Tab-separated table of C-alpha atoms and ligand atoms in Angstrom:
chain	number	residue	atom	x	y	z
A	1	MET	CA	0.000	0.000	0.000
A	2	LYS	CA	1.469	3.340	-1.077
A	3	ILE	CA	0.049	6.799	-0.428
A	4	LEU	CA	0.871	10.004	-2.256
A	5	ALA	CA	0.102	13.097	-0.176
A	6	ILE	CA	0.039	16.845	-0.773
A	7	GLU	CA	0.277	19.590	1.860
A	8	THR	CA	-0.238	23.285	1.042
A	9	SER	CA	-2.145	24.632	4.052
A	10	CYS	CA	0.323	27.405	4.886
A	11	ASP	CA	3.785	28.317	3.626
A	12	GLU	CA	5.348	24.950	2.831
A	13	THR	CA	4.647	23.219	-0.474
A	14	ALA	CA	5.084	19.522	0.215
A	15	ILE	CA	4.561	16.201	-1.564
A	16	SER	CA	5.410	12.801	-0.065
A	17	ILE	CA	5.078	9.147	-0.852
A	18	VAL	CA	4.643	6.921	2.168
A	19	LYS	CA	4.514	3.129	2.231
A	20	VAL	CA	2.407	1.259	4.759
A	21	LEU	CA	4.787	-1.452	5.991
A	22	ASN	CA	2.288	-3.128	8.281
A	23	GLN	CA	-1.485	-2.797	7.905
A	24	ASN	CA	-2.346	-4.796	11.002
A	25	PRO	CA	-4.155	-2.143	13.094
A	26	GLN	CA	-2.222	-3.215	16.186
A	27	LYS	CA	1.134	-3.135	14.410
A	28	LEU	CA	0.731	-0.112	12.120
A	29	GLN	CA	3.996	0.931	10.543
A	30	PHE	CA	4.844	3.462	7.861
A	31	LYS	CA	7.938	4.349	5.886
A	32	THR	CA	8.603	7.567	4.017
A	33	ILE	CA	9.737	6.764	0.482
A	34	LYS	CA	9.953	10.339	-0.838
A	35	ASN	CA	9.599	13.597	1.053
A	36	TYR	CA	9.804	16.911	-0.788
A	37	ILE	CA	9.331	20.242	0.964
A	38	ALA	CA	9.714	23.637	-0.701
A	39	SER	CA	9.867	26.235	2.042
A	40	GLN	CA	8.637	29.757	1.289
A	41	ILE	CA	10.322	31.384	4.282
A	42	ASN	CA	12.445	33.676	2.113
A	43	ILE	CA	9.361	34.930	0.247
A	44	HIS	CA	7.457	35.844	3.428
A	45	ARG	CA	10.361	36.994	5.598
A	46	PRO	CA	10.422	40.607	4.320
A	47	TRP	CA	6.720	40.907	5.295
A	48	GLY	CA	7.232	39.551	8.819
A	49	GLY	CA	4.685	36.748	8.340
A	50	VAL	CA	2.855	34.617	5.785
A	51	VAL	CA	1.164	36.631	3.022
A	52	PRO	CA	-1.681	34.392	1.742
A	53	HIS	CA	-1.725	35.533	-1.909
A	54	LEU	CA	2.052	35.152	-2.201
A	55	ALA	CA	1.825	31.717	-0.580
A	56	LYS	CA	-0.844	30.705	-3.101
A	57	ARG	CA	1.294	31.907	-6.015
A	58	GLU	CA	4.310	29.938	-4.743
A	59	HIS	CA	2.285	26.739	-4.225
A	60	ILE	CA	0.971	26.964	-7.802
A	61	LYS	CA	4.533	27.419	-9.056
A	62	ASN	CA	6.123	24.760	-6.839
A	63	LEU	CA	3.640	21.877	-6.997
A	64	PRO	CA	4.384	20.794	-10.605
A	65	ILE	CA	8.128	21.295	-10.061
A	66	ILE	CA	8.130	19.049	-7.004
A	67	PHE	CA	5.852	16.470	-8.609
A	68	SER	CA	8.180	16.218	-11.614
A	69	LYS	CA	11.049	15.264	-9.280
A	70	ILE	CA	9.340	12.031	-8.241
A	71	PRO	CA	10.904	9.121	-10.144
A	72	VAL	CA	8.429	7.519	-12.598
A	73	GLN	CA	8.612	4.097	-10.929
A	74	GLU	CA	7.513	5.646	-7.637
A	75	ILE	CA	4.236	6.974	-9.020
A	76	LYS	CA	3.263	3.522	-10.184
A	77	ASN	CA	1.082	1.533	-7.806
A	78	ILE	CA	-0.166	4.420	-5.707
A	79	ASN	CA	-3.212	3.189	-3.766
A	80	LEU	CA	-4.413	6.399	-2.174
A	81	LEU	CA	-4.126	10.129	-2.926
A	82	ALA	CA	-4.303	12.350	0.155
A	83	VAL	CA	-4.471	16.126	0.407
A	84	THR	CA	-4.786	18.549	3.301
A	85	THR	CA	-8.223	20.143	3.183
A	86	GLY	CA	-7.939	22.189	6.379
A	87	PRO	CA	-7.594	23.879	8.715
A	88	GLY	CA	-5.433	26.325	6.813
A	89	LEU	CA	-5.317	29.328	4.502
A	90	GLU	CA	-8.191	28.786	2.112
A	91	PRO	CA	-6.565	29.969	-1.141
A	92	CYS	CA	-3.530	27.811	-0.315
A	93	LEU	CA	-5.596	24.727	0.482
A	94	TRP	CA	-7.350	25.015	-2.897
A	95	THR	CA	-4.006	24.921	-4.744
A	96	GLY	CA	-3.270	21.493	-3.222
A	97	ILE	CA	-6.798	20.201	-3.800
A	98	ASN	CA	-6.853	21.367	-7.421
A	99	PHE	CA	-3.410	19.933	-8.088
A	100	LEU	CA	-4.528	16.592	-6.664
A	101	LYS	CA	-7.528	16.609	-9.035
A	102	GLU	CA	-5.245	17.479	-11.935
A	103	ILE	CA	-2.770	14.650	-11.342
A	104	LYS	CA	-5.591	12.214	-10.643
A	105	GLU	CA	-7.033	12.975	-14.073
A	106	LYS	CA	-3.639	12.533	-15.748
A	107	TYR	CA	-1.978	9.667	-13.894
A	108	PHE	CA	-4.246	8.123	-11.255
A	109	LYS	CA	-7.704	7.840	-12.814
A	110	LYS	CA	-8.751	4.865	-10.670
A	111	THR	CA	-7.006	5.798	-7.435
A	112	LYS	CA	-9.106	6.717	-4.399
A	113	THR	CA	-8.721	10.184	-2.875
A	114	ILE	CA	-9.068	11.487	0.655
A	115	GLY	CA	-9.238	14.958	2.202
A	116	VAL	CA	-7.107	15.080	5.349
A	117	SER	CA	-7.198	17.202	8.489
A	118	HIS	CA	-3.921	19.049	8.951
A	119	LEU	CA	-4.315	18.554	12.699
A	120	ASN	CA	-4.593	14.785	12.260
A	121	GLY	CA	-1.365	15.102	10.276
A	122	HIS	CA	0.473	16.619	13.230
A	123	LEU	CA	-1.253	14.305	15.705
A	124	TYR	CA	-0.190	11.114	13.884
A	125	SER	CA	3.299	12.318	12.954
A	126	PHE	CA	4.596	10.157	15.843
A	127	PHE	CA	4.119	7.115	13.585
A	128	LEU	CA	7.106	8.337	11.570
A	129	THR	CA	9.520	8.477	14.527
A	130	LYS	CA	12.396	6.059	15.047
A	131	LYS	CA	11.216	5.639	18.617
A	132	TYR	CA	7.741	4.442	17.576
A	133	ASN	CA	9.242	2.016	15.067
A	134	GLU	CA	11.382	0.523	17.841
A	135	PHE	CA	8.436	0.446	20.259
A	136	ILE	CA	6.116	-1.412	17.888
A	137	LYS	CA	8.635	-4.236	17.379
A	138	ASN	CA	7.926	-5.528	20.884
A	139	ASN	CA	4.519	-3.999	21.591
A	140	ASN	CA	1.050	-3.586	20.184
A	141	LEU	CA	-0.374	-0.169	19.390
A	142	ASN	CA	-2.761	-0.672	22.337
A	143	ASN	CA	0.195	-0.483	24.707
A	144	LEU	CA	0.532	3.248	23.925
A	145	PHE	CA	-3.010	4.055	25.059
A	146	PRO	CA	-4.657	5.875	26.714
A	147	ALA	CA	-2.602	8.896	25.677
A	148	ILE	CA	-2.519	12.668	25.821
A	149	ALA	CA	-1.617	14.607	22.671
A	150	LEU	CA	-0.453	18.193	22.540
A	151	ILE	CA	-0.411	19.937	19.152
A	152	ILE	CA	1.618	23.156	19.217
A	153	SER	CA	2.065	25.019	15.953
A	154	GLY	CA	1.791	28.459	14.403
A	155	GLY	CA	-1.957	28.051	14.048
A	156	HIS	CA	-2.960	25.759	16.925
A	157	THR	CA	-2.474	24.866	20.558
A	158	ILE	CA	-4.682	21.883	21.360
A	159	LEU	CA	-4.685	19.262	24.096
A	160	LEU	CA	-6.394	15.946	23.291
A	161	PHE	CA	-7.228	12.768	25.156
A	162	LEU	CA	-6.966	9.583	23.102
A	163	ASN	CA	-8.565	6.497	24.556
A	164	ASP	CA	-7.288	4.707	21.451
A	165	LEU	CA	-6.709	5.773	17.833
A	166	LYS	CA	-10.451	6.114	17.286
A	167	LYS	CA	-11.773	7.736	20.443
A	168	ILE	CA	-10.447	11.280	20.666
A	169	LYS	CA	-11.720	14.009	22.955
A	170	LYS	CA	-10.580	17.613	22.944
A	171	LEU	CA	-9.602	18.680	26.459
A	172	GLY	CA	-8.704	22.262	25.679
A	173	GLU	CA	-7.244	24.722	23.204
A	174	THR	CA	-6.015	28.280	23.012
A	175	ARG	CA	-8.600	30.986	23.446
A	176	ASP	CA	-6.564	33.491	21.448
A	177	ASP	CA	-3.068	33.168	19.944
A	178	ALA	CA	-1.442	29.827	19.258
A	179	VAL	CA	1.866	29.329	21.030
A	180	GLY	CA	3.868	29.419	17.761
A	181	GLU	CA	2.043	32.622	16.841
A	182	ALA	CA	3.135	34.126	20.193
A	183	PHE	CA	6.754	33.197	19.355
A	184	ASP	CA	6.384	34.866	15.955
A	185	LYS	CA	4.838	38.028	17.438
A	186	VAL	CA	7.374	38.329	20.263
A	187	ALA	CA	10.160	37.846	17.709
A	188	ARG	CA	8.752	40.781	15.745
A	189	LEU	CA	8.771	42.915	18.909
A	190	LEU	CA	12.452	42.016	19.269
A	191	ASN	CA	13.129	42.877	15.605
A	192	LEU	CA	13.884	39.274	14.746
A	193	PRO	CA	12.972	37.778	11.353
A	194	TYR	CA	10.062	35.416	10.588
A	195	PRO	CA	9.554	32.644	11.673
A	196	GLY	CA	10.237	33.716	15.226
A	197	GLY	CA	10.415	30.355	17.002
A	198	PRO	CA	13.929	29.334	15.917
A	199	GLU	CA	15.200	32.935	16.366
A	200	ILE	CA	13.919	33.138	19.954
A	201	GLU	CA	15.382	29.718	20.687
A	202	LYS	CA	18.776	30.863	19.373
A	203	LEU	CA	18.753	34.047	21.480
A	204	ALA	CA	17.583	32.218	24.593
A	205	SER	CA	20.299	29.587	24.317
A	206	SER	CA	22.952	31.888	25.810
A	207	ILE	CA	20.953	32.323	29.043
A	208	LYS	CA	20.602	29.804	31.862
A	209	LYS	CA	17.983	31.301	34.168
A	210	SER	CA	14.755	33.260	33.828
A	211	THR	CA	15.303	36.831	35.066
A	212	ILE	CA	11.977	38.440	34.109
A	213	ASN	CA	8.823	37.171	35.709
A	214	PHE	CA	6.395	37.092	32.769
A	215	PRO	CA	2.852	35.836	33.446
A	216	ARG	CA	1.943	32.149	33.069
A	217	PRO	CA	-1.551	32.655	31.559
A	218	MET	CA	-4.305	30.327	32.798
A	219	LEU	CA	-1.822	28.125	34.657
A	220	LYS	CA	-4.017	27.948	37.738
A	221	ASP	CA	-7.334	27.633	35.873
A	222	LYS	CA	-9.125	24.319	36.325
A	223	ASN	CA	-9.711	23.796	32.590
A	224	TYR	CA	-7.258	22.712	29.884
A	225	ASP	CA	-7.493	25.870	27.787
A	226	PHE	CA	-4.558	28.124	26.984
A	227	SER	CA	-4.063	31.826	26.280
A	228	PHE	CA	-0.900	33.392	24.912
A	229	SER	CA	-1.889	36.856	23.791
A	230	GLY	CA	-1.512	38.313	27.319
A	231	LEU	CA	2.006	36.925	27.534
A	232	LYS	CA	2.889	38.639	24.258
A	233	THR	CA	1.407	41.918	25.567
A	234	ALA	CA	3.443	41.548	28.785
A	235	VAL	CA	6.589	41.375	26.632
A	236	LEU	CA	5.459	44.478	24.714
A	237	TYR	CA	5.033	46.499	27.950
A	238	TYR	CA	8.244	45.180	29.426
A	239	LEU	CA	10.107	46.368	26.328
A	240	LYS	CA	8.422	49.788	26.510
A	241	ASN	CA	9.376	50.203	30.168
A	242	ASN	CA	12.845	48.693	29.831
A	243	PRO	CA	14.087	49.695	26.376
A	244	ARG	CA	17.703	48.869	27.242
A	245	SER	CA	17.031	45.353	28.530
A	246	LYS	CA	18.898	42.413	27.011
A	247	LYS	CA	16.998	40.691	24.184
A	248	GLU	CA	18.468	37.361	25.266
A	249	GLU	CA	16.929	37.645	28.716
A	250	ILE	CA	13.538	38.578	27.291
A	251	ALA	CA	13.682	35.669	24.841
A	252	PHE	CA	14.625	33.185	27.583
A	253	SER	CA	12.074	34.444	30.115
A	254	PHE	CA	9.261	34.549	27.530
A	255	GLN	CA	10.102	31.038	26.329
A	256	GLN	CA	10.202	29.742	29.881
A	257	ALA	CA	6.807	31.259	30.726
A	258	ALA	CA	5.165	29.736	27.629
A	259	PHE	CA	6.783	26.323	28.234
A	260	ASP	CA	5.794	26.248	31.924
A	261	VAL	CA	2.137	26.479	30.916
A	262	LEU	CA	2.419	23.814	28.194
A	263	LEU	CA	4.216	21.419	30.514
A	264	PHE	CA	1.967	21.996	33.517
A	265	LYS	CA	-1.310	21.497	31.647
A	266	THR	CA	-0.092	18.457	29.698
A	267	PHE	CA	1.126	16.634	32.786
A	268	LYS	CA	-1.969	17.637	34.734
A	269	ALA	CA	-3.966	15.820	32.040
A	270	VAL	CA	-1.594	12.840	32.183
A	271	GLN	CA	-2.208	12.651	35.922
A	272	GLU	CA	-5.966	13.073	35.701
A	273	PHE	CA	-6.473	10.527	32.913
A	274	GLN	CA	-3.695	8.169	34.046
A	275	THR	CA	-2.308	7.918	30.531
A	276	LYS	CA	0.567	5.749	29.361
A	277	SER	CA	1.898	8.105	26.688
A	278	ILE	CA	2.216	11.662	25.462
A	279	PHE	CA	2.432	12.676	21.811
A	280	VAL	CA	3.720	16.207	21.241
A	281	SER	CA	3.675	17.577	17.686
A	282	GLY	CA	3.691	20.760	15.583
A	283	GLY	CA	6.393	23.286	14.720
A	284	VAL	CA	7.036	24.454	18.287
A	285	ILE	CA	8.289	21.025	19.370
A	286	ALA	CA	11.306	21.665	17.128
A	287	ASN	CA	12.519	23.670	20.146
A	288	LYS	CA	15.304	21.689	21.838
A	289	THR	CA	14.700	23.132	25.304
A	290	LEU	CA	11.042	22.181	25.140
A	291	ARG	CA	11.900	18.667	23.936
A	292	GLN	CA	14.293	18.253	26.835
A	293	ILE	CA	11.863	19.384	29.503
A	294	PHE	CA	9.096	17.177	28.135
A	295	LYS	CA	11.448	14.190	27.955
A	296	LYS	CA	12.730	14.743	31.491
A	297	GLU	CA	9.252	15.026	32.977
A	298	ALA	CA	8.008	11.948	31.085
A	299	LYS	CA	11.004	9.924	32.275
A	300	LYS	CA	10.361	10.968	35.863
A	301	ARG	CA	6.827	9.595	35.602
A	302	ASN	CA	7.840	6.561	33.580
A	303	ILE	CA	5.552	7.214	30.608
A	304	ASN	CA	6.191	7.041	26.855
A	305	ILE	CA	6.821	10.278	25.045
A	306	LEU	CA	6.782	10.491	21.257
A	307	MET	CA	7.819	13.655	19.439
A	308	PRO	CA	8.435	13.812	15.679
A	309	ASP	CA	12.010	13.619	14.443
A	310	PHE	CA	13.349	16.923	13.147
A	311	LEU	CA	12.063	16.655	9.560
A	312	TYR	CA	8.467	16.090	10.672
A	313	ASN	CA	8.041	18.836	13.292
A	314	THR	CA	7.017	21.546	10.891
A	315	ASP	CA	4.600	21.108	8.004
A	316	ASN	CA	5.261	18.181	5.667
A	317	ALA	CA	3.232	15.823	3.469
A	318	ALA	CA	4.443	12.523	4.980
A	319	MET	CA	2.321	13.196	8.071
A	320	ILE	CA	-0.648	13.888	5.758
A	321	ALA	CA	-0.127	10.503	4.084
A	322	VAL	CA	-0.128	8.751	7.489
A	323	ALA	CA	-3.222	10.677	8.616
A	324	GLY	CA	-4.899	9.937	5.250
A	325	TYR	CA	-4.383	6.205	5.774
A	326	ILE	CA	-5.633	6.318	9.376
A	327	GLN	CA	-8.674	8.440	8.469
A	328	LYS	CA	-9.601	6.131	5.598
A	329	PHE	CA	-8.906	2.670	6.988
A	330	ILE	CA	-9.195	3.080	10.749
A	331	LEU	CA	-11.435	6.038	11.485
A	332	ASN	CA	-13.562	5.763	8.324
A	333	LYS	CA	-13.558	9.536	8.103
A	334	ASN	CA	-13.458	11.053	4.646
A	335	TYR	CA	-13.481	14.819	4.455
A	336	PRO	CA	-14.768	16.307	1.166
A	337	LEU	CA	-12.209	17.712	-1.268
A	338	LYS	CA	-13.173	21.227	-0.271
A	339	ALA	CA	-11.024	23.792	1.540
A	340	ASN	CA	-11.873	23.997	5.244
A	341	GLY	CA	-14.934	21.810	4.696
A	342	ILE	CA	-14.170	19.707	7.762
A	343	LEU	CA	-14.953	19.250	11.408
A	344	ASN	CA	-12.356	19.717	14.124
A	345	TYR	CA	-12.109	17.672	17.290
A	346	SER	CA	-15.030	18.021	19.637
B	401	KG4	O1	3.573	23.194	12.357
B	401	KG4	P1	4.058	24.426	11.702
B	401	KG4	O2	5.132	24.295	10.655
B	401	KG4	O3	2.908	25.193	10.985
B	401	KG4	C1	1.600	25.304	11.433
B	401	KG4	O4	0.812	24.344	11.252
B	401	KG4	O5	1.317	26.376	12.007
B	401	KG4	O6	4.535	25.435	12.874
B	401	KG4	C2	5.139	26.646	12.630
B	401	KG4	C3	5.351	27.363	13.963
B	401	KG4	C4	5.809	28.816	13.796
B	401	KG4	O7	5.006	29.648	14.616
B	401	KG4	C5	7.255	28.797	14.293
B	401	KG4	O8	7.690	30.011	14.881
B	401	KG4	C6	7.207	27.671	15.312
B	401	KG4	O9	6.366	26.699	14.730
B	401	KG4	N1	8.553	27.116	15.547
B	401	KG4	C7	9.179	27.160	16.744
B	401	KG4	C8	10.466	26.601	16.516
B	401	KG4	N2	10.560	26.219	15.211
B	401	KG4	C9	9.370	26.543	14.624
B	401	KG4	N3	8.793	27.642	17.941
B	401	KG4	C10	9.690	27.564	18.962
B	401	KG4	N4	10.936	27.064	18.826
B	401	KG4	C11	11.367	26.566	17.632
B	401	KG4	N5	12.596	26.083	17.506
B	402	ZN	ZN1	1.131	22.598	10.771
């Protein structure tokens, strides 16, 4: 079974081919055969963020170029065509959907198609990790559940409870900015280029201890929701009142405040639901400090933690292929080939 997937929900144009190595639902295993990503960072950087019409133009330009790089023998025997249908920037999503229809007409007339949730993509990106592939050699998939999943990206901050692959319940989400968005906005306040996450991480790396006491929004609230816009505003006022402060210290203290909330709420859920595993995904988990603190805390409590390997933290199409397979053959959930025509977790 081979899946070809397309991802164009934001500013990465990506096409992947993923092979399903084991279709036994208790032994699911995937392997990336081809993984192409054309990043548009340089296009959007001068504007300080993603400009939707420029992103759309780049996707339209890049999709056929990337597709032509796939060796002919690899596009034979494709069993499923998957494309991100949302959530994402609508004009960008349509470029992927329309391209999928175009190649279906030309090369894959009889192949089935599936619209995929971008969030499912991040959620299931743990299937592509080395650690999962080791785990599944001596375990069944059931041994990972129940689990808590945290999706932290530029567009989302969501905490989920998974009783198994099928039964998913949303515990909480951000009420305003996503955590990655807060990184991007704080970076702008510090005159750092887009995307802000890696820039803030770089600046913070020279500091060892938090020196500014930024707020930890909603840390003490009983629910599992998040809020990051107040934290960003706190940085804005701090900068206004302390114009000569060190950027490194602001970066470190901001990062620490955001991470404290993510860690606290995730492990509170682990405790409440007595879960065996945590899956953390999305662009923000590229941050090495955050990976370390999650790993350390999980080890202390003796639970599994799965975080995507470097290539699969930020947007890619391999995770869309995995999610496409799971949606189609395990969840029986087929979203229409229509931008943002889908339901989120409830
Ligand atoms: O998952 P992703 O590629 O796209 C969305 O679905 O949104 O995530 C991009 C986000 C951006 O906000 C970026 O600043 C953040 O992930 N990010 C990071 C790091 N690398 C990327 N945030 C913190 N530390 C990083 N090293
Ligand atoms: Zn994403």
